[in-house]
Amino acid sequence: MISHVHVGVNEFGAALRFYQAVLPELGLAIKFSDSERQWAGWMKPGVPRPLFVIGTPHDGAPAAVGNGHMVALLAPTRAAVDRFYHVALEAGATCEGPPGLRPHYHADYYGAYVRDPEGNKIAVCCHDPVAA
């Protein structure tokens, strides 16, 4: 259903360093990075889509955080949610909700929420029950 998600940034170098630190926790690998065009993309190895892309806006205007906008990334395990969250905070994110169950979504929804250093809201979630 999703081809790619593009998150606008103003400080490409800082954003690149942040996402290079946190996205491997979800099993995502860099597919491309172009400092001249100021954009970079990540994906699961061996899978062509979807892509998670950061970059400066194409129209040259400053990137702006939207109210109600959020990107939710799928984690393979609850432990990966925890690792992503802690690495994100160490890399300059702010907490929007620590890791934990969110049963108001469904019984097995385990997620965490951060704002990246640019203010973009990023959720990381695992929908699987705990393995027995």
mmCIF file of N, CA, C and O in Angstrom, residues 47-122:
data_model
loop_
_atom_site.group_PDB
_atom_site.id
_atom_site.type_symbol
_atom_site.label_atom_id
_atom_site.label_comp_id
_atom_site.label_asym_id
_atom_site.label_seq_id
_atom_site.Cartn_x
_atom_site.Cartn_y
_atom_site.Cartn_z
ATOM 1 N N VAL A 47 14.203 -6.043 0.038
ATOM 2 C CA VAL A 47 12.810 -5.689 -0.225
ATOM 3 C C VAL A 47 12.800 -4.292 -0.853
ATOM 4 O O VAL A 47 13.282 -3.343 -0.238
ATOM 5 N N PRO A 48 12.263 -4.136 -2.059
ATOM 6 C CA PRO A 48 12.361 -2.851 -2.745
ATOM 7 C C PRO A 48 11.481 -1.735 -2.172
ATOM 8 O O PRO A 48 11.774 -0.565 -2.355
ATOM 9 N N ARG A 49 10.425 -2.060 -1.499
ATOM 10 C CA ARG A 49 9.516 -1.069 -0.955
ATOM 11 C C ARG A 49 8.945 -1.603 0.351
ATOM 12 O O ARG A 49 8.871 -2.803 0.529
ATOM 13 N N PRO A 50 8.511 -0.754 1.233
ATOM 14 C CA PRO A 50 8.512 0.699 1.152
ATOM 15 C C PRO A 50 9.872 1.281 1.529
ATOM 16 O O PRO A 50 10.703 0.602 2.138
ATOM 17 N N LEU A 51 10.042 2.532 1.193
ATOM 18 C CA LEU A 51 11.239 3.285 1.559
ATOM 19 C C LEU A 51 10.879 4.322 2.607
ATOM 20 O O LEU A 51 9.795 4.902 2.572
ATOM 21 N N PHE A 52 11.791 4.563 3.516
ATOM 22 C CA PHE A 52 11.698 5.677 4.455
ATOM 23 C C PHE A 52 12.742 6.686 3.997
ATOM 24 O O PHE A 52 13.932 6.369 3.941
ATOM 25 N N VAL A 53 12.303 7.871 3.634
ATOM 26 C CA VAL A 53 13.187 8.875 3.039
ATOM 27 C C VAL A 53 13.164 10.141 3.881
ATOM 28 O O VAL A 53 12.109 10.565 4.357
ATOM 29 N N ILE A 54 14.353 10.735 4.062
ATOM 30 C CA ILE A 54 14.450 12.068 4.663
ATOM 31 C C ILE A 54 15.062 12.991 3.626
ATOM 32 O O ILE A 54 15.814 12.558 2.755
ATOM 33 N N GLY A 55 14.734 14.263 3.721
ATOM 34 C CA GLY A 55 15.356 15.218 2.815
ATOM 35 C C GLY A 55 14.779 16.606 2.964
ATOM 36 O O GLY A 55 13.741 16.814 3.598
ATOM 37 N N THR A 56 15.486 17.539 2.367
ATOM 38 C CA THR A 56 14.971 18.905 2.339
ATOM 39 C C THR A 56 13.823 18.963 1.332
ATOM 40 O O THR A 56 13.804 18.203 0.354
ATOM 41 N N PRO A 57 12.854 19.818 1.548
ATOM 42 C CA PRO A 57 11.713 19.894 0.638
ATOM 43 C C PRO A 57 12.137 20.238 -0.798
ATOM 44 O O PRO A 57 13.022 21.068 -1.016
ATOM 45 N N HIS A 58 11.482 19.605 -1.745
ATOM 46 C CA HIS A 58 11.779 19.783 -3.161
ATOM 47 C C HIS A 58 11.564 21.227 -3.617
ATOM 48 O O HIS A 58 12.287 21.720 -4.474
ATOM 49 N N ASP A 59 10.597 21.906 -3.005
ATOM 50 C CA ASP A 59 10.303 23.275 -3.435
ATOM 51 C C ASP A 59 11.267 24.315 -2.873
ATOM 52 O O ASP A 59 11.155 25.497 -3.174
ATOM 53 N N GLY A 60 12.215 23.889 -2.052
ATOM 54 C CA GLY A 60 13.205 24.802 -1.497
ATOM 55 C C GLY A 60 12.746 25.564 -0.267
ATOM 56 O O GLY A 60 13.541 26.248 0.377
ATOM 57 N N ALA A 61 11.472 25.473 0.074
ATOM 58 C CA ALA A 61 10.960 26.136 1.274
ATOM 59 C C ALA A 61 11.388 25.322 2.495
ATOM 60 O O ALA A 61 11.704 24.135 2.384
ATOM 61 N N PRO A 62 11.407 25.947 3.672
ATOM 62 C CA PRO A 62 11.782 25.206 4.871
ATOM 63 C C PRO A 62 10.806 24.072 5.166
ATOM 64 O O PRO A 62 9.606 24.190 4.907
ATOM 65 N N ALA A 63 11.327 22.984 5.710
ATOM 66 C CA ALA A 63 10.479 21.892 6.194
ATOM 67 C C ALA A 63 9.754 22.381 7.435
ATOM 68 O O ALA A 63 10.311 23.145 8.231
ATOM 69 N N ALA A 64 8.509 21.970 7.603
ATOM 70 C CA ALA A 64 7.715 22.351 8.764
ATOM 71 C C ALA A 64 7.005 21.118 9.304
ATOM 72 O O ALA A 64 6.539 20.283 8.536
ATOM 73 N N VAL A 65 6.942 21.017 10.611
ATOM 74 C CA VAL A 65 6.270 19.908 11.280
ATOM 75 C C VAL A 65 4.775 20.169 11.242
ATOM 76 O O VAL A 65 4.329 21.275 11.512
ATOM 77 N N GLY A 66 3.995 19.150 10.914
ATOM 78 C CA GLY A 66 2.546 19.297 10.875
ATOM 79 C C GLY A 66 1.897 18.813 12.154
ATOM 80 O O GLY A 66 2.391 17.889 12.807
ATOM 81 N N ASN A 67 0.796 19.422 12.508
ATOM 82 C CA ASN A 67 0.031 18.990 13.660
ATOM 83 C C ASN A 67 -0.840 17.809 13.241
ATOM 84 O O ASN A 67 -1.630 17.923 12.314
ATOM 85 N N GLY A 68 -0.652 16.693 13.902
ATOM 86 C CA GLY A 68 -1.398 15.495 13.562
ATOM 87 C C GLY A 68 -0.655 14.573 12.616
ATOM 88 O O GLY A 68 -1.118 13.471 12.351
ATOM 89 N N HIS A 69 0.486 14.995 12.098
ATOM 90 C CA HIS A 69 1.287 14.145 11.217
ATOM 91 C C HIS A 69 2.182 13.252 12.052
ATOM 92 O O HIS A 69 2.795 13.699 13.011
ATOM 93 N N MET A 70 2.251 11.991 11.646
ATOM 94 C CA MET A 70 3.103 11.043 12.342
ATOM 95 C C MET A 70 3.433 9.920 11.369
ATOM 96 O O MET A 70 2.592 9.519 10.572
ATOM 97 N N VAL A 71 4.651 9.430 11.440
ATOM 98 C CA VAL A 71 5.047 8.249 10.695
ATOM 99 C C VAL A 71 5.213 7.132 11.712
ATOM 100 O O VAL A 71 5.911 7.307 12.717
ATOM 101 N N ALA A 72 4.565 6.003 11.468
ATOM 102 C CA ALA A 72 4.683 4.851 12.359
ATOM 103 C C ALA A 72 5.473 3.763 11.641
ATOM 104 O O ALA A 72 5.074 3.316 10.566
ATOM 105 N N LEU A 73 6.590 3.378 12.233
ATOM 106 C CA LEU A 73 7.462 2.358 11.668
ATOM 107 C C LEU A 73 7.245 1.046 12.399
ATOM 108 O O LEU A 73 7.108 1.027 13.629
ATOM 109 N N LEU A 74 7.225 -0.038 11.648
ATOM 110 C CA LEU A 74 6.982 -1.358 12.211
ATOM 111 C C LEU A 74 8.279 -1.950 12.746
ATOM 112 O O LEU A 74 9.296 -1.979 12.052
ATOM 113 N N ALA A 75 8.237 -2.404 13.975
ATOM 114 C CA ALA A 75 9.382 -3.066 14.607
ATOM 115 C C ALA A 75 9.148 -4.571 14.596
ATOM 116 O O ALA A 75 8.013 -5.025 14.768
ATOM 117 N N PRO A 76 10.214 -5.354 14.449
ATOM 118 C CA PRO A 76 10.038 -6.805 14.411
ATOM 119 C C PRO A 76 9.721 -7.427 15.769
ATOM 120 O O PRO A 76 9.145 -8.508 15.829
ATOM 121 N N THR A 77 10.094 -6.738 16.847
ATOM 122 C CA THR A 77 9.861 -7.254 18.199
ATOM 123 C C THR A 77 9.633 -6.091 19.149
ATOM 124 O O THR A 77 9.966 -4.939 18.850
ATOM 125 N N ARG A 78 9.136 -6.405 20.316
ATOM 126 C CA ARG A 78 8.994 -5.382 21.354
ATOM 127 C C ARG A 78 10.368 -4.897 21.806
ATOM 128 O O ARG A 78 10.539 -3.708 22.103
ATOM 129 N N ALA A 79 11.332 -5.793 21.842
ATOM 130 C CA ALA A 79 12.692 -5.392 22.227
ATOM 131 C C ALA A 79 13.254 -4.373 21.234
ATOM 132 O O ALA A 79 13.977 -3.454 21.630
ATOM 133 N N ALA A 80 12.913 -4.507 19.967
ATOM 134 C CA ALA A 80 13.373 -3.539 18.968
ATOM 135 C C ALA A 80 12.731 -2.172 19.206
ATOM 136 O O ALA A 80 13.377 -1.137 19.016
ATOM 137 N N VAL A 81 11.474 -2.159 19.651
ATOM 138 C CA VAL A 81 10.822 -0.889 20.016
ATOM 139 C C VAL A 81 11.617 -0.238 21.140
ATOM 140 O O VAL A 81 11.938 0.957 21.082
ATOM 141 N N ASP A 82 11.936 -1.012 22.156
ATOM 142 C CA ASP A 82 12.696 -0.485 23.294
ATOM 143 C C ASP A 82 14.051 0.059 22.850
ATOM 144 O O ASP A 82 14.440 1.169 23.250
ATOM 145 N N ARG A 83 14.775 -0.708 22.038
ATOM 146 C CA ARG A 83 16.106 -0.270 21.577
ATOM 147 C C ARG A 83 16.000 1.002 20.748
ATOM 148 O O ARG A 83 16.785 1.938 20.944
ATOM 149 N N PHE A 84 15.055 1.044 19.809
ATOM 150 C CA PHE A 84 14.866 2.237 18.983
ATOM 151 C C PHE A 84 14.638 3.459 19.869
ATOM 152 O O PHE A 84 15.260 4.504 19.682
ATOM 153 N N TYR A 85 13.738 3.326 20.811
ATOM 154 C CA TYR A 85 13.388 4.443 21.698
ATOM 155 C C TYR A 85 14.610 4.960 22.455
ATOM 156 O O TYR A 85 14.880 6.165 22.464
ATOM 157 N N HIS A 86 15.378 4.070 23.045
ATOM 158 C CA HIS A 86 16.542 4.493 23.829
ATOM 159 C C HIS A 86 17.639 5.085 22.946
ATOM 160 O O HIS A 86 18.240 6.107 23.302
ATOM 161 N N VAL A 87 17.888 4.483 21.792
ATOM 162 C CA VAL A 87 18.885 5.033 20.870
ATOM 163 C C VAL A 87 18.418 6.399 20.361
ATOM 164 O O VAL A 87 19.214 7.334 20.239
ATOM 165 N N ALA A 88 17.126 6.526 20.078
ATOM 166 C CA ALA A 88 16.592 7.805 19.598
ATOM 167 C C ALA A 88 16.805 8.915 20.628
ATOM 168 O O ALA A 88 17.235 10.016 20.284
ATOM 169 N N LEU A 89 16.515 8.629 21.894
ATOM 170 C CA LEU A 89 16.713 9.653 22.930
ATOM 171 C C LEU A 89 18.189 10.018 23.056
ATOM 172 O O LEU A 89 18.523 11.198 23.183
ATOM 173 N N GLU A 90 19.062 9.016 22.989
ATOM 174 C CA GLU A 90 20.505 9.282 23.056
ATOM 175 C C GLU A 90 20.974 10.105 21.856
ATOM 176 O O GLU A 90 21.932 10.868 21.968
ATOM 177 N N ALA A 91 20.284 9.964 20.714
ATOM 178 C CA ALA A 91 20.668 10.663 19.491
ATOM 179 C C ALA A 91 20.000 12.028 19.346
ATOM 180 O O ALA A 91 20.159 12.679 18.320
ATOM 181 N N GLY A 92 19.234 12.456 20.348
ATOM 182 C CA GLY A 92 18.679 13.804 20.329
ATOM 183 C C GLY A 92 17.180 13.915 20.189
ATOM 184 O O GLY A 92 16.643 15.024 20.111
ATOM 185 N N ALA A 93 16.454 12.801 20.173
ATOM 186 C CA ALA A 93 14.994 12.853 20.098
ATOM 187 C C ALA A 93 14.415 13.247 21.455
ATOM 188 O O ALA A 93 15.092 13.168 22.483
ATOM 189 N N THR A 94 13.159 13.646 21.441
ATOM 190 C CA THR A 94 12.431 13.895 22.676
ATOM 191 C C THR A 94 11.295 12.883 22.783
ATOM 192 O O THR A 94 10.740 12.438 21.776
ATOM 193 N N CYS A 95 10.964 12.535 23.999
ATOM 194 C CA CYS A 95 9.934 11.531 24.265
ATOM 195 C C CYS A 95 8.541 12.099 24.012
ATOM 196 O O CYS A 95 8.210 13.185 24.483
ATOM 197 N N GLU A 96 7.735 11.327 23.292
ATOM 198 C CA GLU A 96 6.306 11.632 23.114
ATOM 199 C C GLU A 96 5.459 10.512 23.697
ATOM 200 O O GLU A 96 4.243 10.538 23.577
ATOM 201 N N GLY A 97 6.115 9.512 24.286
ATOM 202 C CA GLY A 97 5.431 8.377 24.896
ATOM 203 C C GLY A 97 6.376 7.197 24.968
ATOM 204 O O GLY A 97 6.799 6.696 23.938
ATOM 205 N N PRO A 98 6.773 6.771 26.168
ATOM 206 C CA PRO A 98 7.748 5.695 26.309
ATOM 207 C C PRO A 98 7.190 4.353 25.834
ATOM 208 O O PRO A 98 5.981 4.197 25.669
ATOM 209 N N PRO A 99 8.072 3.374 25.629
ATOM 210 C CA PRO A 99 7.621 2.056 25.192
ATOM 211 C C PRO A 99 6.626 1.448 26.167
ATOM 212 O O PRO A 99 6.767 1.580 27.382
ATOM 213 N N GLY A 100 5.637 0.800 25.607
ATOM 214 C CA GLY A 100 4.656 0.118 26.442
ATOM 215 C C GLY A 100 3.467 -0.338 25.632
ATOM 216 O O GLY A 100 3.320 0.010 24.454
ATOM 217 N N LEU A 101 2.626 -1.125 26.279
ATOM 218 C CA LEU A 101 1.392 -1.578 25.644
ATOM 219 C C LEU A 101 0.422 -0.414 25.516
ATOM 220 O O LEU A 101 0.351 0.450 26.393
ATOM 221 N N ARG A 102 -0.300 -0.403 24.419
ATOM 222 C CA ARG A 102 -1.360 0.582 24.176
ATOM 223 C C ARG A 102 -2.638 -0.208 23.873
ATOM 224 O O ARG A 102 -3.060 -0.330 22.724
ATOM 225 N N PRO A 103 -3.253 -0.815 24.913
ATOM 226 C CA PRO A 103 -4.400 -1.700 24.673
ATOM 227 C C PRO A 103 -5.609 -0.979 24.094
ATOM 228 O O PRO A 103 -6.513 -1.630 23.568
ATOM 229 N N HIS A 104 -5.632 0.346 24.139
ATOM 230 C CA HIS A 104 -6.750 1.056 23.520
ATOM 231 C C HIS A 104 -6.687 0.963 21.996
ATOM 232 O O HIS A 104 -7.674 1.219 21.315
ATOM 233 N N TYR A 105 -5.527 0.555 21.431
ATOM 234 C CA TYR A 105 -5.429 0.279 19.986
ATOM 235 C C TYR A 105 -5.804 -1.184 19.739
ATOM 236 O O TYR A 105 -6.652 -1.472 18.928
ATOM 237 N N HIS A 106 -5.114 -2.097 20.397
ATOM 238 C CA HIS A 106 -5.479 -3.507 20.453
ATOM 239 C C HIS A 106 -4.606 -4.172 21.516
ATOM 240 O O HIS A 106 -3.613 -3.595 21.967
ATOM 241 N N ALA A 107 -4.973 -5.371 21.914
ATOM 242 C CA ALA A 107 -4.352 -6.020 23.078
ATOM 243 C C ALA A 107 -2.841 -6.194 22.962
ATOM 244 O O ALA A 107 -2.142 -6.169 23.974
ATOM 245 N N ASP A 108 -2.311 -6.356 21.747
ATOM 246 C CA ASP A 108 -0.883 -6.623 21.587
ATOM 247 C C ASP A 108 -0.089 -5.439 21.038
ATOM 248 O O ASP A 108 1.089 -5.589 20.720
ATOM 249 N N TYR A 109 -0.720 -4.277 20.916
ATOM 250 C CA TYR A 109 -0.010 -3.113 20.376
ATOM 251 C C TYR A 109 1.022 -2.624 21.395
ATOM 252 O O TYR A 109 0.680 -2.198 22.496
ATOM 253 N N TYR A 110 2.287 -2.695 21.011
ATOM 254 C CA TYR A 110 3.387 -2.246 21.866
ATOM 255 C C TYR A 110 4.117 -1.169 21.076
ATOM 256 O O TYR A 110 4.605 -1.418 19.971
ATOM 257 N N GLY A 111 4.183 0.028 21.614
ATOM 258 C CA GLY A 111 4.785 1.113 20.851
ATOM 259 C C GLY A 111 5.490 2.141 21.702
ATOM 260 O O GLY A 111 5.390 2.145 22.935
ATOM 261 N N ALA A 112 6.208 3.009 21.008
ATOM 262 C CA ALA A 112 6.888 4.159 21.616
ATOM 263 C C ALA A 112 6.802 5.303 20.621
ATOM 264 O O ALA A 112 6.696 5.083 19.398
ATOM 265 N N TYR A 113 6.875 6.518 21.134
ATOM 266 C CA TYR A 113 6.725 7.713 20.308
ATOM 267 C C TYR A 113 7.827 8.705 20.642
ATOM 268 O O TYR A 113 8.092 8.960 21.827
ATOM 269 N N VAL A 114 8.452 9.251 19.612
ATOM 270 C CA VAL A 114 9.479 10.276 19.793
ATOM 271 C C VAL A 114 9.264 11.388 18.774
ATOM 272 O O VAL A 114 8.557 11.216 17.783
ATOM 273 N N ARG A 115 9.900 12.497 19.043
ATOM 274 C CA ARG A 115 10.038 13.563 18.044
ATOM 275 C C ARG A 115 11.516 13.595 17.685
ATOM 276 O O ARG A 115 12.378 13.676 18.567
ATOM 277 N N ASP A 116 11.799 13.505 16.385
ATOM 278 C CA ASP A 116 13.196 13.562 15.951
ATOM 279 C C ASP A 116 13.741 14.958 16.227
ATOM 280 O O ASP A 116 12.987 15.856 16.644
ATOM 281 N N PRO A 117 15.035 15.191 16.045
ATOM 282 C CA PRO A 117 15.593 16.519 16.355
ATOM 283 C C PRO A 117 14.963 17.670 15.575
ATOM 284 O O PRO A 117 15.059 18.819 15.982
ATOM 285 N N GLU A 118 14.276 17.378 14.470
ATOM 286 C CA GLU A 118 13.587 18.418 13.688
ATOM 287 C C GLU A 118 12.152 18.638 14.169
ATOM 288 O O GLU A 118 11.474 19.541 13.713
ATOM 289 N N GLY A 119 11.660 17.754 15.046
ATOM 290 C CA GLY A 119 10.302 17.873 15.554
ATOM 291 C C GLY A 119 9.300 16.953 14.897
ATOM 292 O O GLY A 119 8.115 16.981 15.233
ATOM 293 N N ASN A 120 9.734 16.122 13.944
ATOM 294 C CA ASN A 120 8.823 15.164 13.303
ATOM 295 C C ASN A 120 8.460 14.062 14.290
ATOM 296 O O ASN A 120 9.330 13.514 14.965
ATOM 297 N N LYS A 121 7.167 13.730 14.356
ATOM 298 C CA LYS A 121 6.716 12.681 15.273
ATOM 299 C C LYS A 121 6.878 11.322 14.599
ATOM 300 O O LYS A 121 6.354 11.085 13.507
ATOM 301 N N ILE A 122 7.618 10.439 15.279
ATOM 302 C CA ILE A 122 7.891 9.104 14.779
ATOM 303 C C ILE A 122 7.413 8.098 15.827
ATOM 304 O O ILE A 122 7.784 8.181 16.993
#
